[in-house]
Coordinates of C-alpha atoms in Angstrom, one line a residue:
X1495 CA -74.9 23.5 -41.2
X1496 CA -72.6 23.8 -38.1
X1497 CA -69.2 24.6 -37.2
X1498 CA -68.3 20.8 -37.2
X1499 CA -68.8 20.9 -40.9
X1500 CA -66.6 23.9 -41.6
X1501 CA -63.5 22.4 -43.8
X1502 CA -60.7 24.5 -45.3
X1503 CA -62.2 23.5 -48.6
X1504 CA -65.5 25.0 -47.7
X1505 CA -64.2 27.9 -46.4
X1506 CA -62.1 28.0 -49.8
X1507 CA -65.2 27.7 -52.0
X1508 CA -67.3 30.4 -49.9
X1509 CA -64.0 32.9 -50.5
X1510 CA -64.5 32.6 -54.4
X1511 CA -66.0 35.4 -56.0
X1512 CA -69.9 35.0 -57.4
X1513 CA -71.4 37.0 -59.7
X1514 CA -72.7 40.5 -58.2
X1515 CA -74.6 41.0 -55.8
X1516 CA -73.0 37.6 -53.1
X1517 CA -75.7 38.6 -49.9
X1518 CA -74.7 37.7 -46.5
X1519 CA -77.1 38.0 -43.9
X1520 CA -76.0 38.1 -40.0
X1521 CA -78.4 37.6 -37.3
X1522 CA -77.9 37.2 -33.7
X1523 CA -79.9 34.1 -32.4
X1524 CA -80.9 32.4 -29.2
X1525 CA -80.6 29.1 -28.2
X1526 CA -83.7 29.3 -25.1
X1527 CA -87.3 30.5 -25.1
X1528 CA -88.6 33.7 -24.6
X1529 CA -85.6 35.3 -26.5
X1530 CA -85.9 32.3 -29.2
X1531 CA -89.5 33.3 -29.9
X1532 CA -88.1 36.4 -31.6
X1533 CA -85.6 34.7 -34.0
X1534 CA -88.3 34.0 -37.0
X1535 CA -89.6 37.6 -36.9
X1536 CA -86.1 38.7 -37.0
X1537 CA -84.8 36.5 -40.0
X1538 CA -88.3 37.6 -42.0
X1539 CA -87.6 41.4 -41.5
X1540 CA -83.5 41.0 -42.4
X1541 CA -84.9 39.3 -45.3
X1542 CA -87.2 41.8 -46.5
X1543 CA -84.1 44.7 -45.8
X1544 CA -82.5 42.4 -47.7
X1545 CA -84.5 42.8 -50.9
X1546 CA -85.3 46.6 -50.4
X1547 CA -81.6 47.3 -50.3
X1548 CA -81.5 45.5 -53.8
X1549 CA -83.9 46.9 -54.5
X1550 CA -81.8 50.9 -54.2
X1551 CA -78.6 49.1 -56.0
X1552 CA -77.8 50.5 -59.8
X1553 CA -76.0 47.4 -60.1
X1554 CA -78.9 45.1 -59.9
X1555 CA -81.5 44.0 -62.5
X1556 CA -85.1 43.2 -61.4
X1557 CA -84.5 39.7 -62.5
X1558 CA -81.3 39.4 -60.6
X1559 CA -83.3 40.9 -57.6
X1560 CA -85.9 38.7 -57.8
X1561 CA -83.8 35.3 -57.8
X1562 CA -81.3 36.8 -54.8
X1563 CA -84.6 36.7 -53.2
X1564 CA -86.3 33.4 -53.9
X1565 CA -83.0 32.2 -52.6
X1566 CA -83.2 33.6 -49.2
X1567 CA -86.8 33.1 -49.4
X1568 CA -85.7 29.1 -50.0
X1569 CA -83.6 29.6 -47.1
X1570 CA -85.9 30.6 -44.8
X1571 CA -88.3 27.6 -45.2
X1572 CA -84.8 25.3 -44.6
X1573 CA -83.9 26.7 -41.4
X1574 CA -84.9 25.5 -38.1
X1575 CA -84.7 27.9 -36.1
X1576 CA -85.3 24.8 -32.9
X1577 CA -81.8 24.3 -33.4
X1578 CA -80.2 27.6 -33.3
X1579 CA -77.0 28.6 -31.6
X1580 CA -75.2 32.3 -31.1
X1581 CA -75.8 33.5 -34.8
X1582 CA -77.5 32.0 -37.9
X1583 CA -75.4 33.3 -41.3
X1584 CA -77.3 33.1 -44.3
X1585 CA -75.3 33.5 -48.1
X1586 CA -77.1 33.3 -51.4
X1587 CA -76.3 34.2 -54.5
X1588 CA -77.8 33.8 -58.1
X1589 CA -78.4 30.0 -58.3
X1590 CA -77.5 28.9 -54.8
X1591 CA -78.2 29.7 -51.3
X1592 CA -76.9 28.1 -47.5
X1593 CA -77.0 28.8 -43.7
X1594 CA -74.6 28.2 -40.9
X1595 CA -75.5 27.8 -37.0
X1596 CA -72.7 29.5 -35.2
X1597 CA -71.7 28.9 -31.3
X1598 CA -70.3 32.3 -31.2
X1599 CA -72.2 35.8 -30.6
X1600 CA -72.1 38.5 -33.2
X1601 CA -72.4 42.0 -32.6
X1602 CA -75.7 43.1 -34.9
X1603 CA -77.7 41.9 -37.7
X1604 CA -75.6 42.7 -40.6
X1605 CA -76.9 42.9 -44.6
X1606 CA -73.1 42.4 -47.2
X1607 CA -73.7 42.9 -50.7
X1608 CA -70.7 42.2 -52.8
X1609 CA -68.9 40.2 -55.2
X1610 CA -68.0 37.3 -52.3
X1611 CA -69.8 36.1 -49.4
X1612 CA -68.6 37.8 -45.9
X1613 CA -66.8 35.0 -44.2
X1614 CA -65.5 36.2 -41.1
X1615 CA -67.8 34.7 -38.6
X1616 CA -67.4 31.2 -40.0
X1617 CA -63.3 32.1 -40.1
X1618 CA -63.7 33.2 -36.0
X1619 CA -66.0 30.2 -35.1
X1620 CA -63.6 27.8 -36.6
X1621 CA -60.8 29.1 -34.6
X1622 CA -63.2 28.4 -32.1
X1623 CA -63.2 24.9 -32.9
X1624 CA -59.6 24.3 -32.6
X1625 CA -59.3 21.0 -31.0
X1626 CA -58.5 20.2 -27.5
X1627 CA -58.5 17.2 -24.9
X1628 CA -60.2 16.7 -21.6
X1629 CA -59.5 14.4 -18.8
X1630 CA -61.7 13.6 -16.6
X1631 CA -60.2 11.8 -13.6
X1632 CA -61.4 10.0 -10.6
X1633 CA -60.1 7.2 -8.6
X1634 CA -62.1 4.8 -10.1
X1635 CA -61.9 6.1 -13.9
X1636 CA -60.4 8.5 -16.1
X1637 CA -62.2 9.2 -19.4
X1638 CA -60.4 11.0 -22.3
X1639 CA -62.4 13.8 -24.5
X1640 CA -62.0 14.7 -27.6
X1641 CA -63.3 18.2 -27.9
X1642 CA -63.8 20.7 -31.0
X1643 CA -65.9 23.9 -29.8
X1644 CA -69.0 22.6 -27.9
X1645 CA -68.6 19.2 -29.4
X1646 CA -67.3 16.4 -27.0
X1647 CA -66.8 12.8 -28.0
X1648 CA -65.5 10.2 -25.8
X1649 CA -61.8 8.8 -27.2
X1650 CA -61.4 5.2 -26.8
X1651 CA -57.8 4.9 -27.9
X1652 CA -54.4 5.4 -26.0
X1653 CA -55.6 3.0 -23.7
X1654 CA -58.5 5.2 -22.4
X1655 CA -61.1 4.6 -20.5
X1656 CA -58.3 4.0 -17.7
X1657 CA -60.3 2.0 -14.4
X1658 CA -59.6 0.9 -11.5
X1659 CA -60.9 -2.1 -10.6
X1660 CA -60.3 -1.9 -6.5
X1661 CA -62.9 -0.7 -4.3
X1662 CA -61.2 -0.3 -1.1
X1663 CA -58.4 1.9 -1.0
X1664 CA -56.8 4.0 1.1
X1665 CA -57.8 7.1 -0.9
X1666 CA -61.6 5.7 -1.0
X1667 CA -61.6 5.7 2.2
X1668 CA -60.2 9.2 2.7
X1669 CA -62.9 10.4 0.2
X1670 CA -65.3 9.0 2.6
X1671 CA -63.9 10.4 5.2
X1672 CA -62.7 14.1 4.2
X1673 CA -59.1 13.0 5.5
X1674 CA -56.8 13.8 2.2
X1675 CA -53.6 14.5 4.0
X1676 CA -52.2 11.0 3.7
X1677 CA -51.9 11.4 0.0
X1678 CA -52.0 8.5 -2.5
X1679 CA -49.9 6.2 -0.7
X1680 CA -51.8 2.8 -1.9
X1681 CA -50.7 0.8 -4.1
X1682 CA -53.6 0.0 -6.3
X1683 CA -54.0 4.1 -6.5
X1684 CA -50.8 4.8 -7.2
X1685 CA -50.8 2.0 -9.9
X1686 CA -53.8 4.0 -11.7
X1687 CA -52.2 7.5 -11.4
X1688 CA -49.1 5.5 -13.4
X1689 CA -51.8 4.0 -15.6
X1690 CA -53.5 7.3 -16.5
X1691 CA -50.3 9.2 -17.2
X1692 CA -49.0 6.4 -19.5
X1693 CA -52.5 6.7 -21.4
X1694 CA -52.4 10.4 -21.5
X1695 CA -48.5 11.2 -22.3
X1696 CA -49.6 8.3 -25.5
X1697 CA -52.3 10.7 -26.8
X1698 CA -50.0 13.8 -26.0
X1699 CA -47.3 12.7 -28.0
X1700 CA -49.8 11.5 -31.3
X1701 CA -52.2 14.2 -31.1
X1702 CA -50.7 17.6 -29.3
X1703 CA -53.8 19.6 -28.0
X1704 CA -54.7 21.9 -25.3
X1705 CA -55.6 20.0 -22.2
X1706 CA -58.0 20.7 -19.9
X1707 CA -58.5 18.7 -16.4
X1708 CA -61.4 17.7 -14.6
X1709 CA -61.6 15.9 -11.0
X1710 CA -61.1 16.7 -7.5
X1711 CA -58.2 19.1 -6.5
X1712 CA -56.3 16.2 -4.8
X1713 CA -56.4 13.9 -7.3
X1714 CA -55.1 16.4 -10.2
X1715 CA -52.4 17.0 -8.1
X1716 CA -51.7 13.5 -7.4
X1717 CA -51.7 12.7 -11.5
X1718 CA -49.3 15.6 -12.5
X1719 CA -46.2 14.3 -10.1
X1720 CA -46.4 11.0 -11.4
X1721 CA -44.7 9.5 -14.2
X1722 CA -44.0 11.8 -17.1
X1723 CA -46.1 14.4 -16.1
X1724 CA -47.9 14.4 -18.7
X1725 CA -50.6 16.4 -17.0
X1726 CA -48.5 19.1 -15.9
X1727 CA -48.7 20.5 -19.6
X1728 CA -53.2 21.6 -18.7
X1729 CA -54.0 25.0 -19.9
X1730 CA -56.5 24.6 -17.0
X1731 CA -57.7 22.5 -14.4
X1732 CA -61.5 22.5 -13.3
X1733 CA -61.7 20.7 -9.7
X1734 CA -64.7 19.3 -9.4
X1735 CA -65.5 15.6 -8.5
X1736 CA -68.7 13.5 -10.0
X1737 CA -67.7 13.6 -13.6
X1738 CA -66.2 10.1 -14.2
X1739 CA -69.9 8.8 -14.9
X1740 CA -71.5 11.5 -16.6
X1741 CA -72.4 12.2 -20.3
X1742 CA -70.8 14.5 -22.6
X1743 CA -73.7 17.5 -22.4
X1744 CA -72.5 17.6 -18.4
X1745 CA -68.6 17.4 -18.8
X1746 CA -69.1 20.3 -21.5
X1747 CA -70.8 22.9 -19.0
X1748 CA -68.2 21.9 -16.6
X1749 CA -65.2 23.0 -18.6
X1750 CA -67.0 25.7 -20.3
X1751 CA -64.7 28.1 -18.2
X1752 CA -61.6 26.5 -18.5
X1753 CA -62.6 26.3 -22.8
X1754 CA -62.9 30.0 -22.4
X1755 CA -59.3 30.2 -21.1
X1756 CA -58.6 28.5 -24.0
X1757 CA -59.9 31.0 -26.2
X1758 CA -58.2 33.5 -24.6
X1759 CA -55.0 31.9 -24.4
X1760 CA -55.0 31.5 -27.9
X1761 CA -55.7 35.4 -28.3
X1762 CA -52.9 35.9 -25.8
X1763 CA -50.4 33.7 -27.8
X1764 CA -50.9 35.5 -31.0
X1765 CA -50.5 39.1 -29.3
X1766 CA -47.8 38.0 -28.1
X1767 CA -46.0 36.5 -31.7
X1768 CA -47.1 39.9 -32.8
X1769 CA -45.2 42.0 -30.1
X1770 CA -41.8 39.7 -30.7
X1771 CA -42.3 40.3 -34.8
X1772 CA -42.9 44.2 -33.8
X1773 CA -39.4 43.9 -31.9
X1774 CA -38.0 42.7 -34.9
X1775 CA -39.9 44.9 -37.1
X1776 CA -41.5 41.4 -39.0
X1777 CA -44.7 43.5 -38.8
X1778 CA -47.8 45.2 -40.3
X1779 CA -50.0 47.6 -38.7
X1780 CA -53.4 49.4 -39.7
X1781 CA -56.0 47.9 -42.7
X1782 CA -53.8 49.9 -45.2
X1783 CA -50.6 47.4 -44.5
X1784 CA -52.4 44.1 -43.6
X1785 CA -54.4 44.7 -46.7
X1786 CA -51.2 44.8 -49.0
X1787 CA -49.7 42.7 -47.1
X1788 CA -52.3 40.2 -46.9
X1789 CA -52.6 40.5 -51.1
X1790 CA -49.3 40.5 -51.8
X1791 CA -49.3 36.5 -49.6
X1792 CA -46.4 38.1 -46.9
X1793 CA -48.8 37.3 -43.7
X1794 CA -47.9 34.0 -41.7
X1795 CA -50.1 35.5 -39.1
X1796 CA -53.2 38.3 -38.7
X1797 CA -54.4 39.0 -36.0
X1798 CA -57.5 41.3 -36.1
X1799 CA -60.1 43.1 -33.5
X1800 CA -63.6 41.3 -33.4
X1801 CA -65.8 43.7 -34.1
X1802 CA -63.8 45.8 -36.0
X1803 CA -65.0 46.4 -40.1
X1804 CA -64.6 49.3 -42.7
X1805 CA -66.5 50.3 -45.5
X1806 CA -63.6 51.6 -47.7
X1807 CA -63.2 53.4 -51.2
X1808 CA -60.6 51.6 -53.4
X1809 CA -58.5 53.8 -56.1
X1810 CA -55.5 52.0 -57.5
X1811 CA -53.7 50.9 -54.3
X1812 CA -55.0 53.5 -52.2
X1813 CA -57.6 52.9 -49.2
X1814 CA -60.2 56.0 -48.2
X1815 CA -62.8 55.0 -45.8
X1816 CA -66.5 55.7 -47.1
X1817 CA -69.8 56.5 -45.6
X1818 CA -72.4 53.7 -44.9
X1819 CA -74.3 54.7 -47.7
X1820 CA -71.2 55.0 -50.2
X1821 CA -71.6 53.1 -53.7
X1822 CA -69.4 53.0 -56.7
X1823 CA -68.4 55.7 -59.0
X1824 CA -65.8 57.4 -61.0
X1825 CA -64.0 58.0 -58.2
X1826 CA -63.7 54.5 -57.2
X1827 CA -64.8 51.0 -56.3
X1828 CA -66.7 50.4 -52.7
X1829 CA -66.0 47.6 -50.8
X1830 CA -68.4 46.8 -48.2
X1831 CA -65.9 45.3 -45.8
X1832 CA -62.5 45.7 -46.4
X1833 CA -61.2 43.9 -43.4
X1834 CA -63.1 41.1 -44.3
X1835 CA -61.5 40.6 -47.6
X1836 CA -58.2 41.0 -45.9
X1837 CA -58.8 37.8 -43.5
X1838 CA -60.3 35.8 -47.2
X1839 CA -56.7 37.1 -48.9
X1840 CA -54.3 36.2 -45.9
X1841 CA -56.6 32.4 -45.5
X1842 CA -56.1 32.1 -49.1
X1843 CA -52.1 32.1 -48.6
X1844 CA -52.4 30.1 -45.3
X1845 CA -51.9 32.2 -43.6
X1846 CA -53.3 32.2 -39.6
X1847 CA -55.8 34.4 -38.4
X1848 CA -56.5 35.0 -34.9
X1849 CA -59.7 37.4 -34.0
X1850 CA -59.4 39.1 -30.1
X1851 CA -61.2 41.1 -28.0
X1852 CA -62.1 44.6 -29.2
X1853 CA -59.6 47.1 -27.9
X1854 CA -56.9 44.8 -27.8
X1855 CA -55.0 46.7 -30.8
X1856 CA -56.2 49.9 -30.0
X1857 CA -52.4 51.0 -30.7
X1858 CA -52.0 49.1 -34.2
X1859 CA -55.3 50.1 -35.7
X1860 CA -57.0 47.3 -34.8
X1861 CA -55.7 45.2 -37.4
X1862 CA -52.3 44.0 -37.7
X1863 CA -50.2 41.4 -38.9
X1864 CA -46.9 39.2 -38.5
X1865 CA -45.3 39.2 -42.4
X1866 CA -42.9 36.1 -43.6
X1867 CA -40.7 38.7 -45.1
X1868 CA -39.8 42.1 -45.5
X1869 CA -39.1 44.1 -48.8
X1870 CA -36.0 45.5 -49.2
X1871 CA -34.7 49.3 -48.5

């Protein structure tokens, strides 16, 4: 499965807890030859890691061992590996077993074993997807977008596609001619700058989204100081001409930088939340805090390095980091990934999580958080 099919409720049901051991397997995968070729080698040897480190666990019964692996066994023969992306993440558990394509890259192969799948690559690829529009504009026609990660689909409501049905114009004839200085003084242009603002100012106002632009630099410029300047409001503009005709696959590469500003506005806007709630001292910082905090349902918003992960010990309410090859004992229970289980607890109170760059909370121990309220004292 992709991205596109990665509902709340899904997400919900992944979160529960299964009966020990839940497996996750994260692989890096390519979406080109030669690099592709590698991908089935790859999966085959991070299964067979898979069962070996079953295989070393106390906690797990030949039996058990055997099914965890006839699932991800079952797995394998399912996936095709034609139509991978970034990352292919493999679950199974006793009785069940499923696979995700993922546009997003992950760091290393990865083998979880605990009582709940290890979500957090599904979580960052769906904030991902958050939804956004694109316009592509051109004299002649402006096409609206409707975009969700790499998927595009054309929208044909709000009055879009917007054409315009004169040939000869004065800015046709500047096109031809390289001469852009008289600006969009004709009538018939001028009339489907109105048109395409109208149209796009209607799917503002029902559907509020990012924007991106598309077209030539002129044009843009043209469409954002007419009517309600509606297009004033792009995250980012790309200006390049030829698009008004094209199919989705080409509009996609052609935005695919100004969808990356996206991204990284998204990361900015959520620093930025957190610095106002640090001013007001509406905050947590460190796993320790966002892991109460997170448990006790007080996040509205974490915000949480990419790479970042820790293998912790767990006695009573007290966090101890523990060595790769920790396990649990008397001393306490090992949890493979604690800052995983923090992003399942804070999406199980709604809360919204937003992953950034690594190094980007160097000062707040790479994990921290924006809390709906505060205890007292």
């Amino acid at each position: 499965m992709r991205t596109d099919d990665l509902t709340n409720e899904v997400l919900a049901d992944l979160r529960q807890p299964r009966p020990y051991p839940a497996v996750t397997l994260v692989l890096p995968t390519h979406r080109t030859k030669p690099d592709s070729l590698q991908d089935p080698v790859r999966l085959r040897n991070l299964i067979a890691d898979a069962g070996r480190r079953l295989d070393d666990d106390p906690q797990v019964t030949s039996q058990v061992r055997a099914e965890i692996v006839r699932q991800l066994e079952a797995a394998e023969k399912e996936i095709d590996l034609v139509y991978a992306l970034d990352a292919l993440v493999l679950f199974a558990a006793q009785g069940e077993h499923q696979f995700w394509h993922l546009p997003r890259r992950v760091d290393a192969e990865r083998i979880v074993v605990d009582h709940t799948f290890l979500t957090r690559n599904l979580v960052a690829a769906k904030a991902q997807n958050r939804p956004y529009w694109v316009l592509t504009f051109a004299e002649d026609l402006a096409r609206l977008w409707s975009g969700s990660g790499e998927q595009l689909t054309e929208e044909r409501r709000y009055g879009f596609p917007v054409e315009n049905a004169t040939v000869e114009s004065e800015r046709e004839r500047a096109s031809r001619t390289g001469d852009f200085t008289s600006g969009y003084r004709d009538e018939a242009a001028l009339q489907h700058l109105r048109d395409v603002d109208a149209s796009l100012s209607r799917a503002l106002q029902d559907a509020p989204r990012p924007l991106l632009l598309a077209g030539l630099q002129h044009g843009l410029t043209a469409l954002a100081d007419v009517g309600t300047h509606a297009a004033r409001s792009a995250l980012a503009t790309v200006p390049k001409g030829g698009l008004a005709n094209v199919r989705a696959s080409a509009v996609r590469e052609a935005v695919a930088s100004a969808r990356a500003e996206l991204l990284r506005a998204r990361g900015d806007e959520a620093l930025g939340r957190l610095g106002d709630a640090i001013g007001r001292k509406e905050f947590v910082v460190g796993i320790d805090e966002a892991w109460r905090a997170a448990r006790e349902g007080r996040l509205a918003l974490l915000v949480v390095e990419e790479p970042y992960r820790q293998k912790v010990r767990i006695d009573g309410d007290h966090l101890a980091p523990a060595a790769d090859d920790a396990v649990s004992d008397s001393t306490g229970e090992v949890h493979d990934d604690i800052v995983d289980e923090t992003v399942e607890a804070a999406l199980g109170t709604e809360a919204e999580v937003v992953f950034v760059p690594d190094g980007a909370l160097a000062e707040h121990g790479r994990i921290a958080g924006v809390v709906r309220y505060t205890w007292a004292g």
